[in-house]
Coordinates of C-alpha atoms in Angstrom, one line a residue:
Chain Q
M1 CA -14.7 -12.4 14.8
P2 CA -17.1 -9.9 16.5
V3 CA -19.9 -8.9 14.2
T4 CA -20.4 -5.2 13.7
S5 CA -22.8 -3.5 11.4
A6 CA -21.9 -2.4 7.8
I7 CA -22.4 1.3 8.9
E8 CA -19.9 0.8 11.8
I9 CA -17.4 -0.7 9.4
Q10 CA -17.8 2.3 7.0
Q11 CA -17.3 4.8 9.9
K12 CA -14.3 2.9 11.1
A13 CA -12.8 2.8 7.6
I14 CA -13.0 6.6 7.3
Q15 CA -11.4 7.0 10.7
V16 CA -8.5 4.7 9.9
L17 CA -7.9 6.3 6.6
Q18 CA -8.0 9.8 8.1
A19 CA -5.6 8.7 10.9
D20 CA -3.1 7.4 8.3
A21 CA -3.4 10.5 6.3
D22 CA -2.8 12.6 9.4
K23 CA 0.4 10.6 10.1
I24 CA 1.7 11.5 6.6
L25 CA 0.7 15.1 7.1
K26 CA 2.7 15.2 10.3
L27 CA 5.7 13.8 8.4
I28 CA 5.3 16.6 5.8
E29 CA 5.0 19.3 8.5
V30 CA 8.1 18.0 10.4
Q31 CA 10.0 18.2 7.1
M32 CA 8.7 21.8 6.5
K33 CA 10.0 22.9 9.9
N34 CA 13.4 21.4 9.1
L35 CA 13.9 23.2 5.8
T36 CA 17.2 24.6 7.0
M37 CA 18.6 21.1 6.9
P38 CA 19.8 19.8 3.5
Q39 CA 17.1 18.2 1.5
C40 CA 17.1 14.4 2.2
P41 CA 16.2 12.2 -0.8
L42 CA 15.5 9.4 1.6
Y43 CA 12.8 11.5 3.3
E44 CA 11.1 12.0 -0.1
E45 CA 11.2 8.3 -0.6
V46 CA 9.6 7.7 2.8
L47 CA 6.8 10.2 1.9
D48 CA 6.3 8.6 -1.5
T49 CA 6.1 5.1 0.0
Q50 CA 3.6 6.3 2.6
M51 CA 1.5 8.0 0.0
F52 CA 1.5 4.9 -2.1
G53 CA 0.5 2.8 0.9
L54 CA -2.3 5.1 1.7
S55 CA -3.6 5.2 -1.9
R56 CA -3.7 1.4 -1.8
E57 CA -5.7 1.4 1.4
I58 CA -8.1 4.0 0.0
D59 CA -8.5 2.0 -3.3
F60 CA -9.2 -1.1 -1.3
A61 CA -11.9 0.7 0.8
V62 CA -13.5 2.1 -2.3
R63 CA -13.6 -1.4 -3.9
L64 CA -15.4 -2.7 -0.8
K65 CA -17.8 0.3 -1.1
L66 CA -16.7 1.4 2.4
V67 CA -15.8 4.8 1.3
Q68 CA -17.0 6.8 -1.7
E69 CA -14.5 7.4 -4.5
D70 CA -14.8 11.2 -4.0
T71 CA -14.0 11.0 -0.3
G72 CA -10.9 8.9 -1.0
K73 CA -9.8 11.3 -3.7
R74 CA -10.2 14.2 -1.4
I75 CA -8.0 12.7 1.3
L76 CA -5.2 12.0 -1.2
Q77 CA -5.6 15.4 -2.9
E78 CA -5.3 17.3 0.4
L79 CA -2.0 15.5 1.1
E80 CA -0.7 16.1 -2.5
R81 CA -1.5 19.8 -2.0
K82 CA 0.5 19.9 1.2
L83 CA 3.4 18.0 -0.5
S84 CA 3.5 20.5 -3.4
E85 CA 3.6 23.3 -0.8
L86 CA 6.6 21.5 0.8
N87 CA 8.3 21.3 -2.6
Q88 CA 7.6 24.9 -3.2
L89 CA 9.3 25.8 0.0
Y90 CA 12.3 23.8 -1.0
Q91 CA 12.5 25.6 -4.4
E92 CA 12.5 28.9 -2.6
Q93 CA 15.2 27.7 -0.2
I94 CA 17.4 26.6 -3.1
Q95 CA 17.0 30.0 -4.8
K96 CA 18.1 32.0 -1.7
Chain I
M1 CA -23.9 4.2 -1.1
P2 CA -25.7 0.8 -1.2
V3 CA -26.0 -0.8 2.2
T4 CA -24.6 -4.3 2.4
S5 CA -24.2 -6.5 5.5
A6 CA -21.1 -6.8 7.6
I7 CA -20.8 -10.4 6.6
E8 CA -20.9 -9.5 2.9
I9 CA -18.2 -6.9 3.4
Q10 CA -16.0 -9.5 5.1
Q11 CA -16.5 -12.0 2.3
K12 CA -15.8 -9.3 -0.3
A13 CA -12.6 -8.2 1.6
I14 CA -11.2 -11.7 1.4
Q15 CA -12.1 -12.0 -2.3
V16 CA -10.4 -8.7 -3.1
L17 CA -7.2 -9.5 -1.1
Q18 CA -7.0 -13.0 -2.7
A19 CA -7.5 -11.5 -6.2
D20 CA -4.6 -9.0 -5.5
A21 CA -2.4 -11.8 -4.2
D22 CA -3.1 -13.9 -7.3
K23 CA -2.0 -11.0 -9.5
I24 CA 1.3 -10.9 -7.7
L25 CA 1.6 -14.6 -7.9
K26 CA 1.1 -14.4 -11.7
L27 CA 3.9 -11.8 -11.9
I28 CA 6.2 -14.2 -10.0
E29 CA 5.3 -17.1 -12.2
V30 CA 5.9 -15.1 -15.4
Q31 CA 9.3 -14.2 -14.0
M32 CA 10.0 -17.8 -13.2
K33 CA 9.3 -18.8 -16.8
N34 CA 11.6 -16.1 -18.1
L35 CA 14.6 -17.2 -16.1
T36 CA 16.8 -17.4 -19.2
M37 CA 16.5 -13.6 -19.5
P38 CA 19.0 -11.5 -17.5
Q39 CA 17.6 -10.8 -14.0
C40 CA 15.9 -7.4 -14.1
P41 CA 16.3 -5.3 -10.9
L42 CA 13.3 -3.3 -12.0
Y43 CA 11.2 -6.4 -11.9
E44 CA 12.2 -7.1 -8.3
E45 CA 11.3 -3.5 -7.4
V46 CA 7.8 -4.0 -9.0
L47 CA 7.3 -7.2 -7.0
D48 CA 8.5 -5.4 -3.8
T49 CA 6.2 -2.5 -4.4
Q50 CA 3.2 -4.8 -5.1
M51 CA 4.0 -6.9 -2.0
F52 CA 4.1 -3.7 0.1
G53 CA 0.8 -2.5 -1.4
L54 CA -0.9 -5.8 -0.6
S55 CA 0.5 -5.8 3.0
R56 CA -1.0 -2.4 3.5
E57 CA -4.4 -3.6 2.2
I58 CA -4.3 -6.6 4.5
D59 CA -3.2 -4.5 7.5
F60 CA -6.1 -2.1 6.8
A61 CA -8.6 -5.0 6.5
V62 CA -7.3 -6.5 9.8
R63 CA -7.6 -3.1 11.6
L64 CA -11.3 -3.0 10.4
K65 CA -11.7 -6.6 11.7
L66 CA -12.8 -7.6 8.2
V67 CA -10.1 -10.3 8.0
Q68 CA -8.5 -12.2 10.8
E69 CA -4.8 -11.5 11.4
D70 CA -3.9 -15.2 10.7
T71 CA -5.7 -15.1 7.4
G72 CA -3.8 -12.0 6.4
K73 CA -0.5 -13.4 7.4
R74 CA -1.2 -16.6 5.5
I75 CA -1.9 -14.8 2.2
L76 CA 1.4 -12.9 2.6
Q77 CA 3.5 -15.9 3.7
E78 CA 2.3 -17.9 0.7
L79 CA 3.6 -15.2 -1.6
E80 CA 6.8 -14.8 0.3
R81 CA 7.4 -18.6 -0.1
K82 CA 6.9 -18.3 -3.8
L83 CA 9.2 -15.3 -4.0
S84 CA 12.0 -17.2 -2.2
E85 CA 11.4 -20.1 -4.6
L86 CA 12.0 -17.6 -7.5
N87 CA 15.1 -16.3 -5.8
Q88 CA 16.4 -19.8 -5.4
L89 CA 15.9 -20.5 -9.1
Y90 CA 17.9 -17.3 -9.8
Q91 CA 20.8 -18.5 -7.6
E92 CA 20.9 -21.8 -9.4
Q93 CA 20.8 -20.0 -12.7
I94 CA 23.8 -17.8 -11.7
Q95 CA 25.8 -20.9 -10.6
K96 CA 25.4 -22.7 -13.9

């Protein structure tokens, strides 16, 4: 296994987590653009599963002290904010 | 954040993954001991969820080159073997 420095590992950890968060963000945005389609419960489950997976990755990185707890929380909170925005749009859609 | 060496991070990564795998193993063993109880689908879902969470942690560790791919696979395969053993026991239980 190639030896890298602890600093490099920490930087890579943030990059990987952010890349995974961005993938989920894209899923949410795709869903937002397709609001005219009927709400698909499977889609919600996919998002839930992806969020859970990411939270486990973040938790693991925090336990290894690769990422600060606050940084990890911020990544998740940003996604949760976006998700609740999506749910808000759905509610408005239903009421129309 | 305290600075540790890359080697220490790799060692810690294996420890954390193994500890998480052991937790799942305990869940499986508890379930094996309680085979006289009716099979609980929720329990299966808990195990599935935990396995998925662990696989994401392992995948993350491999991507950061903290753990070799083979090592990660071995941890998961050991649990899968134990899980199929549990399922086998259930099948025998049903046939009685």
